[in-house]
Amino acid sequence: MTKITLVRHGQTDYNKNRIIQGQIDIPLNSLGKEQAVKTSNHFKNESIDLIISSPLIRAYETAQIIANEINYTNDILIDKAFIERNFGQADGKEISLCIEKVHQEEITGLELSSQLKKRMIDGILKVVKENENKNIVIVCHSHSIKAVLSALNPDQYNFKTPLTNCGITLLEHRDNQLTILKASYNDYI
């Protein structure tokens, strides 16, 4: 059995101001750094074999803070399979002005939901294949995690499912099956 923990990055000023970040490289703000420290409490009693991060700075900073807090001594791997969705022309825009067009996939340059789901599931399965029976943490993004949730359980999750900054989603890979154990919780903060 392989355990996969998806962690959404901590808060950024774009999150605070309700602006779509997509693949714009925005760092954590002070609250986001505090959230990452508190998130590390979830992992204090676990042995983490591997931490992987999206290449975007907000995810990498979150991964670094968690790694430092839990005394993780291995390298944090960067994997672009876990980068946030490309929101095309919606990047940098207020969420309220374009979120419905995103959900309807009417934005020029938008990475389609089907493409994002495939990228994320393929990325996770590749990591699992290379790290069977390990405890893996992947620090990534809101729509990346929503893609996984909606791919695995479309009756319960979709791209409108709310996810908190530094929320944790637990997955398990057993007998060639990827299963959601718990979605986007943050009771450790």
PDB file of C-alpha atoms in Angstrom:
ATOM      1  CA  MET A   1       0.000   0.000   0.000  1.00  0.00           C
ATOM      2  CA  THR A   2       1.281   3.446  -0.968  1.00  0.00           C
ATOM      3  CA  LYS A   3       0.008   6.507   0.865  1.00  0.00           C
ATOM      4  CA  ILE A   4      -0.199   9.768  -1.076  1.00  0.00           C
ATOM      5  CA  THR A   5      -0.916  13.035   0.720  1.00  0.00           C
ATOM      6  CA  LEU A   6      -1.827  15.975  -1.498  1.00  0.00           C
ATOM      7  CA  VAL A   7      -1.244  19.337   0.183  1.00  0.00           C
ATOM      8  CA  ARG A   8      -2.512  22.556  -1.296  1.00  0.00           C
ATOM      9  CA  HIS A   9       0.031  25.367  -0.939  1.00  0.00           C
ATOM     10  CA  GLY A  10      -0.345  28.077   1.720  1.00  0.00           C
ATOM     11  CA  GLN A  11      -2.052  31.398   1.101  1.00  0.00           C
ATOM     12  CA  THR A  12      -0.654  33.987  -1.311  1.00  0.00           C
ATOM     13  CA  ASP A  13      -1.720  37.587  -1.818  1.00  0.00           C
ATOM     14  CA  TYR A  14      -3.519  36.455  -4.984  1.00  0.00           C
ATOM     15  CA  ASN A  15      -5.557  33.981  -2.891  1.00  0.00           C
ATOM     16  CA  LYS A  16      -6.281  36.696  -0.341  1.00  0.00           C
ATOM     17  CA  ASN A  17      -7.433  39.097  -3.061  1.00  0.00           C
ATOM     18  CA  ARG A  18      -9.413  36.393  -4.955  1.00  0.00           C
ATOM     19  CA  ILE A  19      -7.295  36.535  -8.119  1.00  0.00           C
ATOM     20  CA  ILE A  20      -6.678  33.512 -10.355  1.00  0.00           C
ATOM     21  CA  GLN A  21      -2.995  32.581 -10.149  1.00  0.00           C
ATOM     22  CA  GLY A  22      -2.820  29.635 -12.484  1.00  0.00           C
ATOM     23  CA  GLN A  23       0.804  29.319 -13.510  1.00  0.00           C
ATOM     24  CA  ILE A  24       1.778  32.854 -12.447  1.00  0.00           C
ATOM     25  CA  ASP A  25       4.611  32.345  -9.945  1.00  0.00           C
ATOM     26  CA  ILE A  26       3.417  34.076  -6.746  1.00  0.00           C
ATOM     27  CA  PRO A  27       5.150  33.492  -3.363  1.00  0.00           C
ATOM     28  CA  LEU A  28       3.442  32.721  -0.067  1.00  0.00           C
ATOM     29  CA  ASN A  29       2.387  35.630   2.111  1.00  0.00           C
ATOM     30  CA  SER A  30       2.999  35.647   5.880  1.00  0.00           C
ATOM     31  CA  LEU A  31      -0.256  33.810   6.634  1.00  0.00           C
ATOM     32  CA  GLY A  32       0.636  31.201   4.006  1.00  0.00           C
ATOM     33  CA  LYS A  33       3.955  30.571   5.745  1.00  0.00           C
ATOM     34  CA  GLU A  34       2.166  30.205   9.100  1.00  0.00           C
ATOM     35  CA  GLN A  35      -0.302  27.780   7.518  1.00  0.00           C
ATOM     36  CA  ALA A  36       2.570  25.663   6.186  1.00  0.00           C
ATOM     37  CA  VAL A  37       4.172  25.507   9.647  1.00  0.00           C
ATOM     38  CA  LYS A  38       0.853  24.413  11.167  1.00  0.00           C
ATOM     39  CA  THR A  39       0.317  21.884   8.381  1.00  0.00           C
ATOM     40  CA  SER A  40       3.589  20.214   9.302  1.00  0.00           C
ATOM     41  CA  ASN A  41       1.911  19.169  12.587  1.00  0.00           C
ATOM     42  CA  HIS A  42      -0.080  16.660  10.559  1.00  0.00           C
ATOM     43  CA  PHE A  43       3.166  14.889   9.623  1.00  0.00           C
ATOM     44  CA  LYS A  44       5.009  15.038  12.989  1.00  0.00           C
ATOM     45  CA  ASN A  45       4.239  11.412  13.871  1.00  0.00           C
ATOM     46  CA  GLU A  46       4.723  10.021  10.378  1.00  0.00           C
ATOM     47  CA  SER A  47       7.745   8.852   8.484  1.00  0.00           C
ATOM     48  CA  ILE A  48       7.677  10.644   5.138  1.00  0.00           C
ATOM     49  CA  ASP A  49       9.656   8.883   2.423  1.00  0.00           C
ATOM     50  CA  LEU A  50       9.320  11.459  -0.328  1.00  0.00           C
ATOM     51  CA  ILE A  51       8.213  15.073  -0.734  1.00  0.00           C
ATOM     52  CA  ILE A  52       7.400  16.287  -4.240  1.00  0.00           C
ATOM     53  CA  SER A  53       6.453  19.825  -5.211  1.00  0.00           C
ATOM     54  CA  SER A  54       4.998  21.643  -8.150  1.00  0.00           C
ATOM     55  CA  PRO A  55       7.668  23.915  -9.673  1.00  0.00           C
ATOM     56  CA  LEU A  56       5.723  27.044  -8.668  1.00  0.00           C
ATOM     57  CA  ILE A  57       7.266  28.947  -5.753  1.00  0.00           C
ATOM     58  CA  ARG A  58       4.123  28.939  -3.581  1.00  0.00           C
ATOM     59  CA  ALA A  59       4.084  25.141  -3.588  1.00  0.00           C
ATOM     60  CA  TYR A  60       7.846  24.797  -3.205  1.00  0.00           C
ATOM     61  CA  GLU A  61       7.934  27.229  -0.255  1.00  0.00           C
ATOM     62  CA  THR A  62       5.145  25.230   1.398  1.00  0.00           C
ATOM     63  CA  ALA A  63       7.065  21.986   0.807  1.00  0.00           C
ATOM     64  CA  GLN A  64      10.281  23.512   2.189  1.00  0.00           C
ATOM     65  CA  ILE A  65       8.580  24.730   5.355  1.00  0.00           C
ATOM     66  CA  ILE A  66       6.943  21.347   5.960  1.00  0.00           C
ATOM     67  CA  ALA A  67      10.243  19.551   5.280  1.00  0.00           C
ATOM     68  CA  ASN A  68      12.144  21.807   7.696  1.00  0.00           C
ATOM     69  CA  GLU A  69       9.529  21.457  10.431  1.00  0.00           C
ATOM     70  CA  ILE A  70       9.511  17.644  10.286  1.00  0.00           C
ATOM     71  CA  ASN A  71      13.297  17.321   9.847  1.00  0.00           C
ATOM     72  CA  TYR A  72      12.959  15.756   6.410  1.00  0.00           C
ATOM     73  CA  THR A  73      16.529  15.486   5.121  1.00  0.00           C
ATOM     74  CA  ASN A  74      16.082  14.219   1.563  1.00  0.00           C
ATOM     75  CA  ASP A  75      15.780  16.506  -1.439  1.00  0.00           C
ATOM     76  CA  ILE A  76      12.376  17.871  -2.347  1.00  0.00           C
ATOM     77  CA  LEU A  77      11.682  16.690  -5.877  1.00  0.00           C
ATOM     78  CA  ILE A  78      10.185  19.113  -8.388  1.00  0.00           C
ATOM     79  CA  ASP A  79       7.699  17.616 -10.824  1.00  0.00           C
ATOM     80  CA  LYS A  80       5.914  19.760 -13.393  1.00  0.00           C
ATOM     81  CA  ALA A  81       3.134  17.146 -13.622  1.00  0.00           C
ATOM     82  CA  PHE A  82       1.801  18.764 -10.443  1.00  0.00           C
ATOM     83  CA  ILE A  83       1.851  22.395 -11.611  1.00  0.00           C
ATOM     84  CA  GLU A  84      -1.410  24.341 -11.364  1.00  0.00           C
ATOM     85  CA  ARG A  85      -3.879  24.377 -14.207  1.00  0.00           C
ATOM     86  CA  ASN A  86      -3.118  26.737 -17.058  1.00  0.00           C
ATOM     87  CA  PHE A  87      -6.025  29.177 -16.877  1.00  0.00           C
ATOM     88  CA  GLY A  88      -5.044  30.850 -20.143  1.00  0.00           C
ATOM     89  CA  GLN A  89      -6.451  34.365 -20.419  1.00  0.00           C
ATOM     90  CA  ALA A  90      -8.061  34.052 -16.962  1.00  0.00           C
ATOM     91  CA  ASP A  91      -4.645  34.116 -15.233  1.00  0.00           C
ATOM     92  CA  GLY A  92      -4.335  37.279 -13.166  1.00  0.00           C
ATOM     93  CA  LYS A  93      -8.058  38.088 -13.341  1.00  0.00           C
ATOM     94  CA  GLU A  94     -10.497  38.382 -10.433  1.00  0.00           C
ATOM     95  CA  ILE A  95     -12.138  35.030  -9.777  1.00  0.00           C
ATOM     96  CA  SER A  96     -15.629  36.530  -9.679  1.00  0.00           C
ATOM     97  CA  LEU A  97     -15.231  37.931 -13.201  1.00  0.00           C
ATOM     98  CA  CYS A  98     -14.407  34.691 -14.974  1.00  0.00           C
ATOM     99  CA  ILE A  99     -14.927  31.588 -12.842  1.00  0.00           C
ATOM    100  CA  GLU A 100     -18.136  30.543 -14.608  1.00  0.00           C
ATOM    101  CA  LYS A 101     -16.376  30.751 -17.977  1.00  0.00           C
ATOM    102  CA  VAL A 102     -13.592  28.607 -16.507  1.00  0.00           C
ATOM    103  CA  HIS A 103     -16.136  25.999 -15.364  1.00  0.00           C
ATOM    104  CA  GLN A 104     -17.740  26.066 -18.818  1.00  0.00           C
ATOM    105  CA  GLU A 105     -14.263  25.906 -20.417  1.00  0.00           C
ATOM    106  CA  GLU A 106     -14.864  29.062 -22.456  1.00  0.00           C
ATOM    107  CA  ILE A 107     -11.490  30.730 -21.766  1.00  0.00           C
ATOM    108  CA  THR A 108      -8.863  30.997 -24.498  1.00  0.00           C
ATOM    109  CA  GLY A 109      -5.773  28.991 -23.572  1.00  0.00           C
ATOM    110  CA  LEU A 110      -7.469  27.156 -20.686  1.00  0.00           C
ATOM    111  CA  GLU A 111      -6.165  23.671 -19.942  1.00  0.00           C
ATOM    112  CA  LEU A 112      -9.240  21.473 -20.311  1.00  0.00           C
ATOM    113  CA  SER A 113     -10.518  19.586 -17.273  1.00  0.00           C
ATOM    114  CA  SER A 114      -9.998  16.259 -19.053  1.00  0.00           C
ATOM    115  CA  GLN A 115      -6.361  17.172 -19.796  1.00  0.00           C
ATOM    116  CA  LEU A 116      -5.730  18.271 -16.210  1.00  0.00           C
ATOM    117  CA  LYS A 117      -7.283  15.105 -14.763  1.00  0.00           C
ATOM    118  CA  LYS A 118      -5.154  12.933 -17.049  1.00  0.00           C
ATOM    119  CA  ARG A 119      -1.973  14.878 -16.229  1.00  0.00           C
ATOM    120  CA  MET A 120      -2.539  14.630 -12.479  1.00  0.00           C
ATOM    121  CA  ILE A 121      -3.605  10.974 -12.359  1.00  0.00           C
ATOM    122  CA  ASP A 122      -0.767   9.954 -14.712  1.00  0.00           C
ATOM    123  CA  GLY A 123       1.684  11.930 -12.548  1.00  0.00           C
ATOM    124  CA  ILE A 124       0.513  10.277  -9.338  1.00  0.00           C
ATOM    125  CA  LEU A 125       0.559   6.787 -10.861  1.00  0.00           C
ATOM    126  CA  LYS A 126       4.096   7.352 -12.181  1.00  0.00           C
ATOM    127  CA  VAL A 127       5.273   8.427  -8.711  1.00  0.00           C
ATOM    128  CA  VAL A 128       3.521   5.436  -7.106  1.00  0.00           C
ATOM    129  CA  LYS A 129       5.079   3.002  -9.599  1.00  0.00           C
ATOM    130  CA  GLU A 130       8.546   4.375  -8.786  1.00  0.00           C
ATOM    131  CA  ASN A 131       7.903   4.458  -5.007  1.00  0.00           C
ATOM    132  CA  GLU A 132       5.701   1.503  -4.091  1.00  0.00           C
ATOM    133  CA  ASN A 133       4.783   1.064  -0.419  1.00  0.00           C
ATOM    134  CA  LYS A 134       6.072   4.512   0.494  1.00  0.00           C
ATOM    135  CA  ASN A 135       4.552   7.494   2.268  1.00  0.00           C
ATOM    136  CA  ILE A 136       4.551  10.336  -0.279  1.00  0.00           C
ATOM    137  CA  VAL A 137       3.645  14.012   0.106  1.00  0.00           C
ATOM    138  CA  ILE A 138       2.853  16.058  -3.014  1.00  0.00           C
ATOM    139  CA  VAL A 139       2.497  19.819  -2.570  1.00  0.00           C
ATOM    140  CA  CYS A 140       0.455  21.284  -5.378  1.00  0.00           C
ATOM    141  CA  HIS A 141      -2.581  23.440  -6.154  1.00  0.00           C
ATOM    142  CA  SER A 142      -6.336  23.831  -5.877  1.00  0.00           C
ATOM    143  CA  HIS A 143      -7.406  22.815  -9.380  1.00  0.00           C
ATOM    144  CA  SER A 144      -4.744  20.106  -9.495  1.00  0.00           C
ATOM    145  CA  ILE A 145      -6.263  18.499  -6.398  1.00  0.00           C
ATOM    146  CA  LYS A 146      -9.833  19.069  -7.623  1.00  0.00           C
ATOM    147  CA  ALA A 147      -8.857  17.255 -10.827  1.00  0.00           C
ATOM    148  CA  VAL A 148      -7.771  14.210  -8.834  1.00  0.00           C
ATOM    149  CA  LEU A 149     -10.856  14.253  -6.614  1.00  0.00           C
ATOM    150  CA  SER A 150     -13.253  14.627  -9.542  1.00  0.00           C
ATOM    151  CA  ALA A 151     -11.444  11.954 -11.580  1.00  0.00           C
ATOM    152  CA  LEU A 152     -11.654   9.437  -8.730  1.00  0.00           C
ATOM    153  CA  ASN A 153     -15.140  10.291  -7.462  1.00  0.00           C
ATOM    154  CA  PRO A 154     -17.084  12.500  -9.898  1.00  0.00           C
ATOM    155  CA  ASP A 155     -20.359  11.965  -8.019  1.00  0.00           C
ATOM    156  CA  GLN A 156     -18.984  13.711  -4.942  1.00  0.00           C
ATOM    157  CA  TYR A 157     -16.323  16.130  -6.246  1.00  0.00           C
ATOM    158  CA  ASN A 158     -15.941  18.615  -9.082  1.00  0.00           C
ATOM    159  CA  PHE A 159     -14.049  21.802  -9.899  1.00  0.00           C
ATOM    160  CA  LYS A 160     -16.431  23.797  -7.676  1.00  0.00           C
ATOM    161  CA  THR A 161     -15.476  21.755  -4.595  1.00  0.00           C
ATOM    162  CA  PRO A 162     -13.989  24.186  -2.044  1.00  0.00           C
ATOM    163  CA  LEU A 163     -10.395  23.528  -0.945  1.00  0.00           C
ATOM    164  CA  THR A 164      -8.609  25.469   1.776  1.00  0.00           C
ATOM    165  CA  ASN A 165      -5.042  26.687   1.610  1.00  0.00           C
ATOM    166  CA  CYS A 166      -2.821  23.989   3.147  1.00  0.00           C
ATOM    167  CA  GLY A 167      -5.753  21.579   3.119  1.00  0.00           C
ATOM    168  CA  ILE A 168      -4.755  17.927   3.004  1.00  0.00           C
ATOM    169  CA  THR A 169      -6.230  15.207   0.808  1.00  0.00           C
ATOM    170  CA  LEU A 170      -5.304  11.607   1.596  1.00  0.00           C
ATOM    171  CA  LEU A 171      -5.113   8.965  -1.114  1.00  0.00           C
ATOM    172  CA  GLU A 172      -4.187   5.319  -1.004  1.00  0.00           C
ATOM    173  CA  HIS A 173      -2.883   3.125  -3.807  1.00  0.00           C
ATOM    174  CA  ARG A 174      -3.543  -0.556  -3.168  1.00  0.00           C
ATOM    175  CA  ASP A 175      -4.090  -3.453  -5.576  1.00  0.00           C
ATOM    176  CA  ASN A 176      -3.705  -1.114  -8.572  1.00  0.00           C
ATOM    177  CA  GLN A 177      -6.521   1.078  -7.259  1.00  0.00           C
ATOM    178  CA  LEU A 178      -6.221   4.755  -6.298  1.00  0.00           C
ATOM    179  CA  THR A 179      -8.736   5.656  -3.576  1.00  0.00           C
ATOM    180  CA  ILE A 180      -9.658   8.844  -1.710  1.00  0.00           C
ATOM    181  CA  LEU A 181      -9.442   8.340   2.060  1.00  0.00           C
ATOM    182  CA  LYS A 182     -10.142  11.923   3.132  1.00  0.00           C
ATOM    183  CA  ALA A 183     -10.540  15.128   1.132  1.00  0.00           C
ATOM    184  CA  SER A 184      -9.324  18.624   1.933  1.00  0.00           C
ATOM    185  CA  TYR A 185      -9.245  18.788   5.679  1.00  0.00           C
ATOM    186  CA  ASN A 186      -7.222  21.111   7.890  1.00  0.00           C
ATOM    187  CA  ASP A 187      -8.157  20.293  11.475  1.00  0.00           C
ATOM    188  CA  TYR A 188      -4.439  20.397  12.388  1.00  0.00           C
ATOM    189  CA  ILE A 189      -4.330  24.207  11.804  1.00  0.00           C
TER     190      ILE A 189
END
